[in-house]
Amino acid sequence: MAEFSDGRIRHLAMIQEVIARMAGESARMKQFALTAIGVLASTCVATRSAPLAGVAGVLTVIFWLLDAQYLRQERWFRALYDQVRLAEGPTDFLMTPNAEIRRRHTLLDGLFGWSVAPLYGALLTIAVLLARFVGSAPGTS
């Protein structure tokens, strides 16, 4: 195992803190999305209001984009961590992922990541089904 200087260890710790923060925010987006869409879905069914299902769908897409952005940034900083870990010589304490790292980890990758797409895809499907069936249910106006 390679010996790291105190400066490199501090730099890696700083990057790890950013990674932890991005992962926490991603989890928080999922919690907010489940809560908000759950409230809108139950209200939609109770009031037989198809437009609320549309709002749930739009909100799902917004949360999906925000969560994918946090995931993308987390991947950027994981790559930066590896870059700093493998570098030789004194560290420069750079906290900005370079262009190659940013190009390698895109928002599209985040949108369809395994931790994001199934959840938001399911929530979007629920919103579409609610709009379809609540809007066509007897007694709706």
PDB file of C-alpha atoms in Angstrom:
ATOM      1  CA  MET A   1       0.000   0.000   0.000  1.00  0.00           C
ATOM      2  CA  ALA A   2       1.320   3.424  -0.922  1.00  0.00           C
ATOM      3  CA  GLU A   3       2.093   5.983   1.737  1.00  0.00           C
ATOM      4  CA  PHE A   4       0.170   9.241   1.335  1.00  0.00           C
ATOM      5  CA  SER A   5       1.331  12.635   2.547  1.00  0.00           C
ATOM      6  CA  ASP A   6      -0.765  14.522   5.081  1.00  0.00           C
ATOM      7  CA  GLY A   7      -1.759  16.959   2.331  1.00  0.00           C
ATOM      8  CA  ARG A   8      -2.989  14.174   0.054  1.00  0.00           C
ATOM      9  CA  ILE A   9      -4.946  12.580   2.911  1.00  0.00           C
ATOM     10  CA  ARG A  10      -6.621  15.933   3.672  1.00  0.00           C
ATOM     11  CA  HIS A  11      -7.391  16.448  -0.023  1.00  0.00           C
ATOM     12  CA  LEU A  12      -8.927  12.960  -0.298  1.00  0.00           C
ATOM     13  CA  ALA A  13     -10.988  13.637   2.850  1.00  0.00           C
ATOM     14  CA  MET A  14     -12.305  16.877   1.344  1.00  0.00           C
ATOM     15  CA  ILE A  15     -13.352  15.061  -1.826  1.00  0.00           C
ATOM     16  CA  GLN A  16     -14.943  12.262   0.219  1.00  0.00           C
ATOM     17  CA  GLU A  17     -17.043  14.842   2.084  1.00  0.00           C
ATOM     18  CA  VAL A  18     -18.395  16.135  -1.237  1.00  0.00           C
ATOM     19  CA  ILE A  19     -19.173  12.572  -2.359  1.00  0.00           C
ATOM     20  CA  ALA A  20     -21.057  11.903   0.882  1.00  0.00           C
ATOM     21  CA  ARG A  21     -23.007  15.154   0.523  1.00  0.00           C
ATOM     22  CA  MET A  22     -24.024  14.345  -3.072  1.00  0.00           C
ATOM     23  CA  ALA A  23     -25.103  10.824  -2.067  1.00  0.00           C
ATOM     24  CA  GLY A  24     -27.139  12.254   0.818  1.00  0.00           C
ATOM     25  CA  GLU A  25     -28.860  14.785  -1.422  1.00  0.00           C
ATOM     26  CA  SER A  26     -29.678  12.061  -3.936  1.00  0.00           C
ATOM     27  CA  ALA A  27     -31.320  10.017  -1.177  1.00  0.00           C
ATOM     28  CA  ARG A  28     -33.204  13.119  -0.031  1.00  0.00           C
ATOM     29  CA  MET A  29     -34.534  13.689  -3.581  1.00  0.00           C
ATOM     30  CA  LYS A  30     -35.913  10.151  -3.578  1.00  0.00           C
ATOM     31  CA  GLN A  31     -37.595  10.722  -0.202  1.00  0.00           C
ATOM     32  CA  PHE A  32     -39.137  14.013  -1.322  1.00  0.00           C
ATOM     33  CA  ALA A  33     -40.311  12.473  -4.588  1.00  0.00           C
ATOM     34  CA  LEU A  34     -41.972   9.493  -2.908  1.00  0.00           C
ATOM     35  CA  THR A  35     -43.685  11.738  -0.368  1.00  0.00           C
ATOM     36  CA  ALA A  36     -44.853  14.377  -2.852  1.00  0.00           C
ATOM     37  CA  ILE A  37     -46.042  11.908  -5.487  1.00  0.00           C
ATOM     38  CA  GLY A  38     -47.754   9.792  -2.826  1.00  0.00           C
ATOM     39  CA  VAL A  39     -49.658  12.819  -1.523  1.00  0.00           C
ATOM     40  CA  LEU A  40     -50.621  13.932  -5.037  1.00  0.00           C
ATOM     41  CA  ALA A  41     -51.684  10.414  -6.045  1.00  0.00           C
ATOM     42  CA  SER A  42     -53.891   9.913  -2.998  1.00  0.00           C
ATOM     43  CA  THR A  43     -55.428  13.374  -3.407  1.00  0.00           C
ATOM     44  CA  CYS A  44     -55.953  12.697  -7.116  1.00  0.00           C
ATOM     45  CA  VAL A  45     -57.885   9.505  -6.361  1.00  0.00           C
ATOM     46  CA  ALA A  46     -59.863  11.058  -3.484  1.00  0.00           C
ATOM     47  CA  THR A  47     -60.928  14.105  -5.509  1.00  0.00           C
ATOM     48  CA  ARG A  48     -61.077  12.322  -8.897  1.00  0.00           C
ATOM     49  CA  SER A  49     -58.948  15.119 -10.313  1.00  0.00           C
ATOM     50  CA  ALA A  50     -56.963  13.992 -13.359  1.00  0.00           C
ATOM     51  CA  PRO A  51     -54.980  17.275 -13.530  1.00  0.00           C
ATOM     52  CA  LEU A  52     -53.380  16.373 -10.186  1.00  0.00           C
ATOM     53  CA  ALA A  53     -51.993  13.256 -11.857  1.00  0.00           C
ATOM     54  CA  GLY A  54     -50.457  15.528 -14.485  1.00  0.00           C
ATOM     55  CA  VAL A  55     -48.877  17.617 -11.745  1.00  0.00           C
ATOM     56  CA  ALA A  56     -47.520  14.406 -10.206  1.00  0.00           C
ATOM     57  CA  GLY A  57     -46.016  13.457 -13.571  1.00  0.00           C
ATOM     58  CA  VAL A  58     -44.338  16.838 -14.034  1.00  0.00           C
ATOM     59  CA  LEU A  59     -43.056  16.785 -10.464  1.00  0.00           C
ATOM     60  CA  THR A  60     -41.664  13.283 -11.024  1.00  0.00           C
ATOM     61  CA  VAL A  61     -39.681  14.491 -14.035  1.00  0.00           C
ATOM     62  CA  ILE A  62     -38.324  17.448 -12.032  1.00  0.00           C
ATOM     63  CA  PHE A  63     -37.215  15.213  -9.148  1.00  0.00           C
ATOM     64  CA  TRP A  64     -35.744  12.745 -11.664  1.00  0.00           C
ATOM     65  CA  LEU A  65     -33.619  15.497 -13.221  1.00  0.00           C
ATOM     66  CA  LEU A  66     -32.459  16.812  -9.841  1.00  0.00           C
ATOM     67  CA  ASP A  67     -31.570  13.332  -8.600  1.00  0.00           C
ATOM     68  CA  ALA A  68     -29.701  12.549 -11.829  1.00  0.00           C
ATOM     69  CA  GLN A  69     -27.708  15.773 -11.414  1.00  0.00           C
ATOM     70  CA  TYR A  70     -26.659  14.783  -7.880  1.00  0.00           C
ATOM     71  CA  LEU A  71     -25.722  11.308  -9.142  1.00  0.00           C
ATOM     72  CA  ARG A  72     -23.676  12.804 -11.983  1.00  0.00           C
ATOM     73  CA  GLN A  73     -21.804  15.092  -9.601  1.00  0.00           C
ATOM     74  CA  GLU A  74     -21.191  12.207  -7.205  1.00  0.00           C
ATOM     75  CA  ARG A  75     -19.638  10.243 -10.081  1.00  0.00           C
ATOM     76  CA  TRP A  76     -17.510  13.265 -11.022  1.00  0.00           C
ATOM     77  CA  PHE A  77     -16.068  13.455  -7.528  1.00  0.00           C
ATOM     78  CA  ARG A  78     -15.529   9.696  -7.299  1.00  0.00           C
ATOM     79  CA  ALA A  79     -13.445   9.961 -10.473  1.00  0.00           C
ATOM     80  CA  LEU A  80     -11.603  12.987  -9.040  1.00  0.00           C
ATOM     81  CA  TYR A  81     -10.927  10.980  -5.864  1.00  0.00           C
ATOM     82  CA  ASP A  82      -9.336   8.207  -7.923  1.00  0.00           C
ATOM     83  CA  GLN A  83      -7.332  10.753  -9.906  1.00  0.00           C
ATOM     84  CA  VAL A  84      -5.957  12.354  -6.726  1.00  0.00           C
ATOM     85  CA  ARG A  85      -5.343   8.959  -5.104  1.00  0.00           C
ATOM     86  CA  LEU A  86      -3.269   7.748  -8.058  1.00  0.00           C
ATOM     87  CA  ALA A  87      -1.384  11.021  -8.647  1.00  0.00           C
ATOM     88  CA  GLU A  88       2.265  11.359  -7.766  1.00  0.00           C
ATOM     89  CA  GLY A  89       3.942  14.377  -6.256  1.00  0.00           C
ATOM     90  CA  PRO A  90       2.416  17.040  -4.029  1.00  0.00           C
ATOM     91  CA  THR A  91      -1.324  17.586  -4.176  1.00  0.00           C
ATOM     92  CA  ASP A  92      -2.780  20.834  -5.493  1.00  0.00           C
ATOM     93  CA  PHE A  93      -6.069  20.600  -3.515  1.00  0.00           C
ATOM     94  CA  LEU A  94      -8.019  21.045  -6.745  1.00  0.00           C
ATOM     95  CA  MET A  95     -11.735  20.413  -6.155  1.00  0.00           C
ATOM     96  CA  THR A  96     -12.949  20.799  -9.741  1.00  0.00           C
ATOM     97  CA  PRO A  97     -13.337  17.671 -11.888  1.00  0.00           C
ATOM     98  CA  ASN A  98     -11.537  18.160 -15.194  1.00  0.00           C
ATOM     99  CA  ALA A  99     -13.242  18.277 -18.604  1.00  0.00           C
ATOM    100  CA  GLU A 100     -12.469  14.628 -19.346  1.00  0.00           C
ATOM    101  CA  ILE A 101     -14.182  13.483 -16.133  1.00  0.00           C
ATOM    102  CA  ARG A 102     -17.208  15.701 -16.825  1.00  0.00           C
ATOM    103  CA  ARG A 103     -17.433  14.398 -20.386  1.00  0.00           C
ATOM    104  CA  ARG A 104     -17.238  10.775 -19.216  1.00  0.00           C
ATOM    105  CA  HIS A 105     -20.111  11.116 -16.695  1.00  0.00           C
ATOM    106  CA  THR A 106     -23.111  12.798 -18.362  1.00  0.00           C
ATOM    107  CA  LEU A 107     -26.562  13.757 -17.131  1.00  0.00           C
ATOM    108  CA  LEU A 108     -28.024  11.135 -19.459  1.00  0.00           C
ATOM    109  CA  ASP A 109     -25.996   8.449 -17.658  1.00  0.00           C
ATOM    110  CA  GLY A 110     -27.438   9.729 -14.392  1.00  0.00           C
ATOM    111  CA  LEU A 111     -31.009   9.730 -15.713  1.00  0.00           C
ATOM    112  CA  PHE A 112     -30.825   6.062 -16.610  1.00  0.00           C
ATOM    113  CA  GLY A 113     -28.650   4.871 -13.733  1.00  0.00           C
ATOM    114  CA  TRP A 114     -29.763   1.769 -11.846  1.00  0.00           C
ATOM    115  CA  SER A 115     -30.493   3.749  -8.667  1.00  0.00           C
ATOM    116  CA  VAL A 116     -32.615   6.380 -10.426  1.00  0.00           C
ATOM    117  CA  ALA A 117     -34.481   5.122 -13.499  1.00  0.00           C
ATOM    118  CA  PRO A 118     -36.520   2.295 -11.909  1.00  0.00           C
ATOM    119  CA  LEU A 119     -37.892   4.508  -9.123  1.00  0.00           C
ATOM    120  CA  TYR A 120     -38.774   7.523 -11.245  1.00  0.00           C
ATOM    121  CA  GLY A 121     -39.942   5.347 -14.135  1.00  0.00           C
ATOM    122  CA  ALA A 122     -42.373   3.626 -11.759  1.00  0.00           C
ATOM    123  CA  LEU A 123     -43.569   6.951 -10.318  1.00  0.00           C
ATOM    124  CA  LEU A 124     -44.096   8.350 -13.817  1.00  0.00           C
ATOM    125  CA  THR A 125     -46.015   5.214 -14.820  1.00  0.00           C
ATOM    126  CA  ILE A 126     -48.244   5.594 -11.759  1.00  0.00           C
ATOM    127  CA  ALA A 127     -48.928   9.240 -12.648  1.00  0.00           C
ATOM    128  CA  VAL A 128     -49.819   8.328 -16.250  1.00  0.00           C
ATOM    129  CA  LEU A 129     -52.093   5.474 -15.132  1.00  0.00           C
ATOM    130  CA  LEU A 130     -53.810   7.740 -12.611  1.00  0.00           C
ATOM    131  CA  ALA A 131     -54.405  10.401 -15.257  1.00  0.00           C
ATOM    132  CA  ARG A 132     -55.813   7.771 -17.599  1.00  0.00           C
ATOM    133  CA  PHE A 133     -58.107   5.962 -15.168  1.00  0.00           C
ATOM    134  CA  VAL A 134     -59.162   8.807 -12.864  1.00  0.00           C
ATOM    135  CA  GLY A 135     -59.951  10.950 -15.899  1.00  0.00           C
ATOM    136  CA  SER A 136     -62.149   8.238 -17.422  1.00  0.00           C
ATOM    137  CA  ALA A 137     -63.831   7.098 -14.199  1.00  0.00           C
ATOM    138  CA  PRO A 138     -67.613   7.585 -13.913  1.00  0.00           C
ATOM    139  CA  GLY A 139     -68.552  10.736 -12.080  1.00  0.00           C
ATOM    140  CA  THR A 140     -65.578  12.781 -13.258  1.00  0.00           C
ATOM    141  CA  SER A 141     -66.120  16.141 -14.837  1.00  0.00           C
TER     142      SER A 141
END
